[in-house]
GROMACS .gro file of C-alpha atoms in nm:
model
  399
    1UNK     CA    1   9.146   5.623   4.963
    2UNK     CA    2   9.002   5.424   5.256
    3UNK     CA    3   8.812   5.144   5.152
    4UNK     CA    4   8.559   5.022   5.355
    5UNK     CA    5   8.239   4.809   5.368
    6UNK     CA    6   7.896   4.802   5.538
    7UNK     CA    7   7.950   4.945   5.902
    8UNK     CA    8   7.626   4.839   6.113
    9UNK     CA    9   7.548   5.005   6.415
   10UNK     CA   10   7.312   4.847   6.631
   11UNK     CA   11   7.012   5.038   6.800
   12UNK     CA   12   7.126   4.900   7.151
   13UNK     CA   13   7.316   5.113   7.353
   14UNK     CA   14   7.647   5.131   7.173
   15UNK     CA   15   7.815   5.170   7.503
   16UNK     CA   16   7.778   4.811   7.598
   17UNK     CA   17   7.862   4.701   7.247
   18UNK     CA   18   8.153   4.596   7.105
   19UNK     CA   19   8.329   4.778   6.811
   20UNK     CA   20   8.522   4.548   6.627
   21UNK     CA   21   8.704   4.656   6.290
   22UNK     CA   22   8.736   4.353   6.083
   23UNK     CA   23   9.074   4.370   5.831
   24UNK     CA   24   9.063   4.097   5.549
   25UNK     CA   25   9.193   4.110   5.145
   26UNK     CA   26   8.895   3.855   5.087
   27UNK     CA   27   8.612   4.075   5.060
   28UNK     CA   28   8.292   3.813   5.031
   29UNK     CA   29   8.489   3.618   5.328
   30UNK     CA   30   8.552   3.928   5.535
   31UNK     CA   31   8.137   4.055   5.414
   32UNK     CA   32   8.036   3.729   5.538
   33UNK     CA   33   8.232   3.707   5.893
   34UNK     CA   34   8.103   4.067   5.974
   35UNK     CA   35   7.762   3.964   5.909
   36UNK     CA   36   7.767   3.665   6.155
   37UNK     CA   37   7.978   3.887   6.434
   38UNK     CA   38   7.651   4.140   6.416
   39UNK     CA   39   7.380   3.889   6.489
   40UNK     CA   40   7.624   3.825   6.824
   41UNK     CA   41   7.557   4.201   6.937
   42UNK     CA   42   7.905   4.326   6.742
   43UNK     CA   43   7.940   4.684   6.581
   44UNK     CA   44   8.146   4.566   6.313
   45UNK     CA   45   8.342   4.745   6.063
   46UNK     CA   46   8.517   4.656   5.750
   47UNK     CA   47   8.841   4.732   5.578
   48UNK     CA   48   9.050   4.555   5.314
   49UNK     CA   49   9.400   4.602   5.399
   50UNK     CA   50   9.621   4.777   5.637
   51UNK     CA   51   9.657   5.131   5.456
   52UNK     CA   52   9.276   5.142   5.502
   53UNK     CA   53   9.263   4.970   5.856
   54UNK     CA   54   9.546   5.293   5.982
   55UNK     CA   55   9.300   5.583   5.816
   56UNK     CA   56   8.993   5.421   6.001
   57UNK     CA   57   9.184   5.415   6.333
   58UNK     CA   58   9.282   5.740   6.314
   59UNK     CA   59   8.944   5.855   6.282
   60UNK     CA   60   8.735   5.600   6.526
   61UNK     CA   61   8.665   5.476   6.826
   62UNK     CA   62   8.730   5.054   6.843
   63UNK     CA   63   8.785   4.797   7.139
   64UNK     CA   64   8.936   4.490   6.873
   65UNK     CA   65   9.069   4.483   6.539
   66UNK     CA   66   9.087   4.116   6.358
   67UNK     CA   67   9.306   4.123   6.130
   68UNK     CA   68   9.427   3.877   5.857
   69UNK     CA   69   9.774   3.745   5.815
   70UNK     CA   70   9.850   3.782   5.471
   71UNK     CA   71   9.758   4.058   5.278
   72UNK     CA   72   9.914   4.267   4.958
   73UNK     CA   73  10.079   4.565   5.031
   74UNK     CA   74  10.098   4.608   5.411
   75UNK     CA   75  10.148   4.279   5.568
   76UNK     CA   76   9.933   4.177   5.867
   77UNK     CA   77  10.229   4.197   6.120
   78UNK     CA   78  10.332   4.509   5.977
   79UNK     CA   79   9.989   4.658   6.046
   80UNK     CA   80   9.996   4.522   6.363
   81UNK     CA   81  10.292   4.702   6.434
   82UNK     CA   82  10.179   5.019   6.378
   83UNK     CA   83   9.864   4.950   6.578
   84UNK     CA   84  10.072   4.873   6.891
   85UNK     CA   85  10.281   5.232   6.838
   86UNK     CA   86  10.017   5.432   6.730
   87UNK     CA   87   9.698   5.271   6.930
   88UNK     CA   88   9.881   5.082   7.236
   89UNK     CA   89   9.558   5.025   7.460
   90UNK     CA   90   9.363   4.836   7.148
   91UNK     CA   91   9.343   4.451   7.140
   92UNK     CA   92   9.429   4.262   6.800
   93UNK     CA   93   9.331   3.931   6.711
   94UNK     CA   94   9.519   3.746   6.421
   95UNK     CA   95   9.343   3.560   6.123
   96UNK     CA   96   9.609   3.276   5.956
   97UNK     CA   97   9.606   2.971   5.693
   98UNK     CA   98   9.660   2.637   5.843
   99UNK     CA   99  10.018   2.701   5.653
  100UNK     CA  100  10.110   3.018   5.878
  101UNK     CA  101  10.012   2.872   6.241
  102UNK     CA  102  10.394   2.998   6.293
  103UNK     CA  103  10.329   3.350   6.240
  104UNK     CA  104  10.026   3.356   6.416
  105UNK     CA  105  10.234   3.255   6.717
  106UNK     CA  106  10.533   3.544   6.654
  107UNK     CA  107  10.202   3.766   6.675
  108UNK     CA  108  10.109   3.639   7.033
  109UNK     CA  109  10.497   3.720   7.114
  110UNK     CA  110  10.474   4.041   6.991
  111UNK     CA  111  10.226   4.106   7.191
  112UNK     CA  112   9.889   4.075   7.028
  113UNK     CA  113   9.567   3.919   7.205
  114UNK     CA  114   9.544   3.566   7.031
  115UNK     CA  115   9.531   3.401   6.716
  116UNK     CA  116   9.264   3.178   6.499
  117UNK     CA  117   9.307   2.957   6.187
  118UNK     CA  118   9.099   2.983   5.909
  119UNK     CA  119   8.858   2.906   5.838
  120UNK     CA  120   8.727   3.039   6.147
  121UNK     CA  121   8.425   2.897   6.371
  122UNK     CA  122   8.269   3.193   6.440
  123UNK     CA  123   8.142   3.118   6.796
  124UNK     CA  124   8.518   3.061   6.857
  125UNK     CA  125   8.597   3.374   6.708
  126UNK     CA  126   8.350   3.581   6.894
  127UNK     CA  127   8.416   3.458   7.250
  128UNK     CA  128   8.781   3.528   7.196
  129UNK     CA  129   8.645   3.863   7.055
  130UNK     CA  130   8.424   3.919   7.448
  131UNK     CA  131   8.738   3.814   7.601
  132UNK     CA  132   8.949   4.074   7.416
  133UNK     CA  133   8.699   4.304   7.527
  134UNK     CA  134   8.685   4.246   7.866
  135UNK     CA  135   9.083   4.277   7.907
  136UNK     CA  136   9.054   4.595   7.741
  137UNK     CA  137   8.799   4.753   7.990
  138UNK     CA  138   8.971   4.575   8.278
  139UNK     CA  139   9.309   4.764   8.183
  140UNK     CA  140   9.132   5.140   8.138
  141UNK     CA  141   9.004   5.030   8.462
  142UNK     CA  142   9.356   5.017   8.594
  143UNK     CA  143   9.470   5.304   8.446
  144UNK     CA  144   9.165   5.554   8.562
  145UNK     CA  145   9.260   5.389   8.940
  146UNK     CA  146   9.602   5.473   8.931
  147UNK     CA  147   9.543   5.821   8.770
  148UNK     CA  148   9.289   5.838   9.047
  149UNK     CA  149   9.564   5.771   9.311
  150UNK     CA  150   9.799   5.981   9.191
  151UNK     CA  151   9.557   6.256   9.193
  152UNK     CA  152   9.441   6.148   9.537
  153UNK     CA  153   9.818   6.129   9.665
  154UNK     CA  154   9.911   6.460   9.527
  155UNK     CA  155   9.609   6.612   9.744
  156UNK     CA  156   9.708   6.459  10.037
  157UNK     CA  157  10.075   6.571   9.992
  158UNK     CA  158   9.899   6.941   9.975
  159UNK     CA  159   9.726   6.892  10.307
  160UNK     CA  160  10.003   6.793  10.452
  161UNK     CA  161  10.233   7.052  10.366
  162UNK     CA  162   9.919   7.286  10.465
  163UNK     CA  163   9.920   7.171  10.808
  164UNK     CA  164  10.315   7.169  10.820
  165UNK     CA  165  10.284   7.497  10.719
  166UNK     CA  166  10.033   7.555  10.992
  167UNK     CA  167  10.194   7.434  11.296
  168UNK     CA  168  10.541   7.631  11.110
  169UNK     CA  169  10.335   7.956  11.115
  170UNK     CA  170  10.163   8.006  11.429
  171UNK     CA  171  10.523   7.971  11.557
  172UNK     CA  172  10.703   8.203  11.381
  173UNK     CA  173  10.393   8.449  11.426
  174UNK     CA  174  10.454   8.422  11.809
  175UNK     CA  175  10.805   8.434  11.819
  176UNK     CA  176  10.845   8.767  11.582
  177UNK     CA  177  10.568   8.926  11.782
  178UNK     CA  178  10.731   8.915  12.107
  179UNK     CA  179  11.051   9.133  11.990
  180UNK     CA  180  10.792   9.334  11.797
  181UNK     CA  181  10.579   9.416  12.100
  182UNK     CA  182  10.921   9.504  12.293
  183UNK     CA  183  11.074   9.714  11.994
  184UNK     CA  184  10.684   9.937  12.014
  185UNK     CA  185  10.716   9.955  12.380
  186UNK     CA  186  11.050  10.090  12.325
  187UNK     CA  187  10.966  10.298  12.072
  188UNK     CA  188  10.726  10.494  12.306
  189UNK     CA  189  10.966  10.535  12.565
  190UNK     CA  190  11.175  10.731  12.358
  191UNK     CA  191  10.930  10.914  12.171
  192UNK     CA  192  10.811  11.009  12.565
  193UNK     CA  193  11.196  11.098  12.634
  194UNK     CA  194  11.205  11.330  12.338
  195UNK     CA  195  10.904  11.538  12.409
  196UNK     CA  196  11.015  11.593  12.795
  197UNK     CA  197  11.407  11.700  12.655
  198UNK     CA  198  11.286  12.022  12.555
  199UNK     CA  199  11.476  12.184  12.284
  200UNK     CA  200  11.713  11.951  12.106
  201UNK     CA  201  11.887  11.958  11.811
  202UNK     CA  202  11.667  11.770  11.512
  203UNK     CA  203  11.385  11.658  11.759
  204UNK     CA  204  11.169  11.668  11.389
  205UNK     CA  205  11.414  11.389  11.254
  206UNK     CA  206  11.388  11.178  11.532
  207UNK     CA  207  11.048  11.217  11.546
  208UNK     CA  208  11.040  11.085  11.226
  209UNK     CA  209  11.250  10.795  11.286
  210UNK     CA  210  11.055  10.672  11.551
  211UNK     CA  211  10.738  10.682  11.302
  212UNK     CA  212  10.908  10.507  11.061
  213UNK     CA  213  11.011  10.272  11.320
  214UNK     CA  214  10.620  10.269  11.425
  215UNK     CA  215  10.457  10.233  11.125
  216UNK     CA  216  10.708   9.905  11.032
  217UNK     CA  217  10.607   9.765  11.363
  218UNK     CA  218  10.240   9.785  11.278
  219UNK     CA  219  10.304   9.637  10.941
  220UNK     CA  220  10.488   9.341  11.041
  221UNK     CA  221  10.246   9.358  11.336
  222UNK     CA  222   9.961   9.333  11.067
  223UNK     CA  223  10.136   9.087  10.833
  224UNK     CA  224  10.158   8.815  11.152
  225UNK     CA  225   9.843   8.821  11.259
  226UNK     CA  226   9.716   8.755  10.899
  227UNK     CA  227   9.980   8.470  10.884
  228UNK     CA  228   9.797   8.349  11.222
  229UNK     CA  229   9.437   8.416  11.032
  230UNK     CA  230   9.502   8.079  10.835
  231UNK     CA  231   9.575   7.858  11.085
  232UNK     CA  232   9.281   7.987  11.306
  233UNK     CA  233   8.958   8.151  11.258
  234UNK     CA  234   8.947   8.552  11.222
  235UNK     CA  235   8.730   8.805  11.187
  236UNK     CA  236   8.597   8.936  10.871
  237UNK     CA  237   8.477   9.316  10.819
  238UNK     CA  238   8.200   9.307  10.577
  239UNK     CA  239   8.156   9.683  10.476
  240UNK     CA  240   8.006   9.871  10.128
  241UNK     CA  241   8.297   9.893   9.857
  242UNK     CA  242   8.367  10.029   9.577
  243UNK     CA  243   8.584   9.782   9.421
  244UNK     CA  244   8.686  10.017   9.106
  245UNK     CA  245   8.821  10.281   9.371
  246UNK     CA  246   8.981  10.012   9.571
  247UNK     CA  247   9.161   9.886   9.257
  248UNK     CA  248   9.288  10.246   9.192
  249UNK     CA  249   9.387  10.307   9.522
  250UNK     CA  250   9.566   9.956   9.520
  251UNK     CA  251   9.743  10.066   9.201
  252UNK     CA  252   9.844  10.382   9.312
  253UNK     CA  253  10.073  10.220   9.615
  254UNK     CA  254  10.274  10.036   9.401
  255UNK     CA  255  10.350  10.297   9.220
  256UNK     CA  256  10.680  10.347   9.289
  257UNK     CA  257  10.761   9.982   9.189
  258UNK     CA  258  10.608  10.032   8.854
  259UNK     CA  259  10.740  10.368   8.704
  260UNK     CA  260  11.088  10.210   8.804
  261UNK     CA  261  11.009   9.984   8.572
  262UNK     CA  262  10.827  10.238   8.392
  263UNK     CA  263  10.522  10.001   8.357
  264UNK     CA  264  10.143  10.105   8.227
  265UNK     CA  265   9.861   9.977   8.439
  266UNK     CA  266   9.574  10.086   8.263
  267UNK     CA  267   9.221   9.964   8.214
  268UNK     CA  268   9.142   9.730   7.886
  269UNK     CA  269   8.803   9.847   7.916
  270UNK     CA  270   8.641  10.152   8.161
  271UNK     CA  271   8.431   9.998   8.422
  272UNK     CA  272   8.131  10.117   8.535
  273UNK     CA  273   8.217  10.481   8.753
  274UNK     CA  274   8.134  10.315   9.109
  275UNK     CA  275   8.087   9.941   9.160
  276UNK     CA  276   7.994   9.832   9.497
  277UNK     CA  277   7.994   9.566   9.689
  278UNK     CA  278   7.951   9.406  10.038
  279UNK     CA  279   8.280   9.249  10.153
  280UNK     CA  280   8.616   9.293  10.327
  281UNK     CA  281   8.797   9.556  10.182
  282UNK     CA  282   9.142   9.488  10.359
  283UNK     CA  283   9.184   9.120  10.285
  284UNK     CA  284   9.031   9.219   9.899
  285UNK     CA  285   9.333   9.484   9.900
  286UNK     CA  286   9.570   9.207   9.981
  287UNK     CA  287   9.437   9.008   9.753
  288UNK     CA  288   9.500   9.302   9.449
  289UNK     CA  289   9.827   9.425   9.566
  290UNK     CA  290   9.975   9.021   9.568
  291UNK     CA  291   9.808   9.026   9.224
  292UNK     CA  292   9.951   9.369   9.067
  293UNK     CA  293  10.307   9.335   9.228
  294UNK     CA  294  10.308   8.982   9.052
  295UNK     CA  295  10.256   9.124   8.741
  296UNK     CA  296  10.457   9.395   8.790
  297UNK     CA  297  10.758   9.112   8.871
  298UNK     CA  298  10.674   8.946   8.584
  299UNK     CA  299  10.666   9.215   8.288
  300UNK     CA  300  11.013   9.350   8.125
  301UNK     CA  301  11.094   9.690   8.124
  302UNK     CA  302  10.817   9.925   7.952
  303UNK     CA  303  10.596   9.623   8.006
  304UNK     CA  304  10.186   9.639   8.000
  305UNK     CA  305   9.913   9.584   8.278
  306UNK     CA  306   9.558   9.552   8.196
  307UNK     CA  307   9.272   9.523   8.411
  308UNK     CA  308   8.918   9.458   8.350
  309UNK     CA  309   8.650   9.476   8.606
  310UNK     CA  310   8.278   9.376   8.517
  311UNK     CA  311   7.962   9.182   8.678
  312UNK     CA  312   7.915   8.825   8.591
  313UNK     CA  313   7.598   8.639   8.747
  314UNK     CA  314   7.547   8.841   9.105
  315UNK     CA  315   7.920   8.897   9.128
  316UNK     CA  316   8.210   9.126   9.064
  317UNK     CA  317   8.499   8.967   8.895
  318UNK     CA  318   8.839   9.180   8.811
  319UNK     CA  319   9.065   9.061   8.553
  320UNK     CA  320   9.458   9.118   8.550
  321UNK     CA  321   9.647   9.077   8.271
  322UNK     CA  322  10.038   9.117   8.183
  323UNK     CA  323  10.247   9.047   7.904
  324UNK     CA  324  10.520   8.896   8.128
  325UNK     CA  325  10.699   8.562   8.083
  326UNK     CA  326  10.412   8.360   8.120
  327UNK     CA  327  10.393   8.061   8.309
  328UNK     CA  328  10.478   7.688   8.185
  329UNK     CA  329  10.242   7.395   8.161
  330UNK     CA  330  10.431   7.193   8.449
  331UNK     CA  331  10.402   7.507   8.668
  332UNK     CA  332  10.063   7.679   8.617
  333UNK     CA  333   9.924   7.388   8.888
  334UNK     CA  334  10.165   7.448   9.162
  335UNK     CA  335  10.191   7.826   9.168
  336UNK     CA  336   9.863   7.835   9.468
  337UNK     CA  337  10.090   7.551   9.666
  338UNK     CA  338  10.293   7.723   9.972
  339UNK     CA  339  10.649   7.821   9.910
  340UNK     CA  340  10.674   7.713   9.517
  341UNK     CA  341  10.801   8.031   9.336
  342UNK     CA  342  10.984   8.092   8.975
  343UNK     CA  343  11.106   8.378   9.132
  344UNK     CA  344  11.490   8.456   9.261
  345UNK     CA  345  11.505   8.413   9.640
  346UNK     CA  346  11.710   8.730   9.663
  347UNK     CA  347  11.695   8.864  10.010
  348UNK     CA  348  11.739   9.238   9.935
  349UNK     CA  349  11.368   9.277   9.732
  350UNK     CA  350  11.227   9.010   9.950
  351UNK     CA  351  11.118   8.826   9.656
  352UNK     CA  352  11.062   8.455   9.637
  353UNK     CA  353  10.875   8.395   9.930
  354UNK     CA  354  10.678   8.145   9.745
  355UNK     CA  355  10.347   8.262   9.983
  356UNK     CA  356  10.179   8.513   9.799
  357UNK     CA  357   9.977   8.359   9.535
  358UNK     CA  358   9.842   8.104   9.853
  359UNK     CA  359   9.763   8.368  10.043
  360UNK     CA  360   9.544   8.506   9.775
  361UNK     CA  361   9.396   8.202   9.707
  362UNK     CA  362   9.273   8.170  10.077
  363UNK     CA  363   9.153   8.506  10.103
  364UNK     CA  364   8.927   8.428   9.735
  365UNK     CA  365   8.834   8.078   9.916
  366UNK     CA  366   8.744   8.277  10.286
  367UNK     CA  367   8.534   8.523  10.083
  368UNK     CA  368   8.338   8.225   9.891
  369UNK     CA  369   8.511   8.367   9.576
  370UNK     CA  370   8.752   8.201   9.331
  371UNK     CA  371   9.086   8.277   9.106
  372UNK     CA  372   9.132   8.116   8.736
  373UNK     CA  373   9.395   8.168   8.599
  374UNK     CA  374   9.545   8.144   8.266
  375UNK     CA  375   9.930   8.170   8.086
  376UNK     CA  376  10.098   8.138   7.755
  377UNK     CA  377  10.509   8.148   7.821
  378UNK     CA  378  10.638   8.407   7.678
  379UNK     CA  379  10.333   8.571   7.565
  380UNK     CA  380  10.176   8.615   7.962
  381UNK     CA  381   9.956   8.578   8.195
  382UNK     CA  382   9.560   8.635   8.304
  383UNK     CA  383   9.448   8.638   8.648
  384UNK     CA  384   9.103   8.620   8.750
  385UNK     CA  385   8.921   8.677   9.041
  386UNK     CA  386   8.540   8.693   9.079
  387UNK     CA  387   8.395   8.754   9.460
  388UNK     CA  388   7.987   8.797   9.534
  389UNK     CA  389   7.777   9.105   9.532
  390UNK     CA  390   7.696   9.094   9.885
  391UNK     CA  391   7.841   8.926  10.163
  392UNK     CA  392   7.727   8.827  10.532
  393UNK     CA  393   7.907   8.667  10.803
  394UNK     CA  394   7.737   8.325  10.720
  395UNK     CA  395   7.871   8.316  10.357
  396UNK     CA  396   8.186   8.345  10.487
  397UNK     CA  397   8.425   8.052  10.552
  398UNK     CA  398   8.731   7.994  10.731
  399UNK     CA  399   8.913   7.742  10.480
   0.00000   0.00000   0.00000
């Protein structure tokens, strides 16, 4: 049972006061001590030995704990002890008899913030109190600036793999589309041969060779100039949507990736039967199909796909959600950074690639939107996007 003892609390702002828990067998001595510390501005409180000095920790916010030498049960350094493990940031200042000035002493070496020798002046006692106080706020100090640099390091890193990754893309853009533009030009010339040749045997197969041919131009055509988009400014179309039929239509070409895997894909709850918006419908379909064929990658066989589209404060948000893998605590913050993947860089199902989830989060960023998302491992994963109502070419950005 936690024993404790007339805990003041000042009507100044607490803030700016100092909580000090004072620890002491002796109750009228410790009574009389706490007394004195609160006519100095102190929010003291009191407990009697160290069993009851642990509970109040535990439950309480304090900047010093004095605490007395010798005491039954738990002994002083013992307490201590267990205040360093358990509380490492909190300053203690040792009470001793004129016959334990040695102790006091192995305290100081063990790493506690002074000792005093009873019977205490209390002036003495409460400046070493301030200065206790002051070393404490001077080390969170420390420790907010260095979390504050590490933060502000780790976002530099970022922009400077985003501009590596710049410079990287604009010239691998260029160089494919040269052989691309060579292979289309070719492609015409035969399909021009062809049609003069008359009657040939399977003209219809060729035919459709070259549109296979074509059509994979055009889509590596299409997937370098968006690779070019976010290193320079593009265009945006801003047309009506219906965002429901976009997400059907998106789920109906990957298709044939999910009945391989014989996957559902199925709404949690029906949306509305049209739900429009003003926005860019290709870069929004980009956005879906990075999001489905990720969940699609991320399920096991017979695996479930739920989506759930609704309006939330002038905008349309769509929800995916899989009961995949999941994604871990260490890598739920990298998985928008450029090439970071938990995926098997096999070749032969281009997977890997490490650039879809940034992609999507610079199309949601372009179209003033945003992406949340959230993951359990082994239990899976919720992706969120949410983009406005209605879009014009000055709510757009380029980011």
């Amino acid at each position: 049972m936690l024993k404790l003892m007339e805990i003041t609390t000042l009507e100044n702002d607490t803030s700016k006061v100092i909580r000090v828990l004072l620890v002491d067998d002796e109750a009228n001595y410790r009574k009389a001590v706490a007394r004195r510390l609160e006519r100095r501005n102190m929010v003291v409180s009191q407990a009697s030995d160290g069993t009851a000095c642990l509970e109040y920790l535990g439950g309480n916010e304090t900047d010093v704990v004095v605490l007395d030498m010798k005491m039954p049960g738990m002994s002083g350094m013992e307490t201590f002890n267990s205040i360093r493990k358990y509380y490492p940031g909190l300053k203690v200042i040792f009470l001793t008899g004129n016959a334990a000035l040695t102790e006091g002493v192995e305290g100081i070496k063990a790493g506690a913030f002074d000792y005093l020798a009873k019977p205490v002046e209390i002036d003495h006692l409460a400046g070493k109190i301030r200065q206790a106080w002051e070393l404490k706020r001077l080390e969170e100090g420390r420790e907010r600036d260095k979390i504050f640099r590490r933060r502000l390091e780790k976002r530099m890193i970022h922009t400077q793999r985003l501009a590596s990754l710049g410079t990287m893309s604009t010239g691998i853009a260029h160089e494919i589309n040269n052989p691309l533009a060579i292979i289309k030009e070719s492609t015409g010339f035969l399909r021009m041969v062809i049609e003069d040749s008359g009657q040939i045997p399977e003209k219809e197969m060729l035919f459709k060779g070259l549109e296979k041919i074509e059509n994979s131009v055009d889509r590596a055509g299409r997937i370098t100039h968006q690779l070019l988009g976010y290193v320079r400014k593009q265009g945006h179309e801003l047309t009506p949507v219906d965002i429901r039929g976009l997400t059907e239509d998106t789920v109906a070409l990957i298709k044939q990736k999910t009945q391989a895997k014989k996957v559902s894909v199925e709404w949690a709850r029906e949306p509305e039967h049209e739900m429009r918006m003003h926005t860019d419908p290709f870069q929004v379909r980009q956005v879906l199909i990075n999001l489905l064929e990720n969940a699609v990658d991320a399920v096991d066989t017979n695996g479930q796909i739920r989506l759930a589209l609704y309006r939330k404060a002038q905008s349309v948000c769509l929800e995916v959600r899989d009961n995949g893998c999941g994604i871990t605590p260490e890598n739920i913050e990298k998985i928008f950074d450029p090439f970071f993947t938990t995926k098997p860089n096999v070749a032969e199902n281009e997977s890997g690639t490490g650039l879809g989830l940034f992609v999507v989060h610079k199309i949601m960023t372009g179209l003033s939107g945003s992406i949340h998302v959230e993951s359990e491992p082994g239990r899976g994963t919720t992706f969120k996007i949410c983009l406005p109502e209605w879009q014009s070419d000055s709510t757009i950005t380029n980011s």
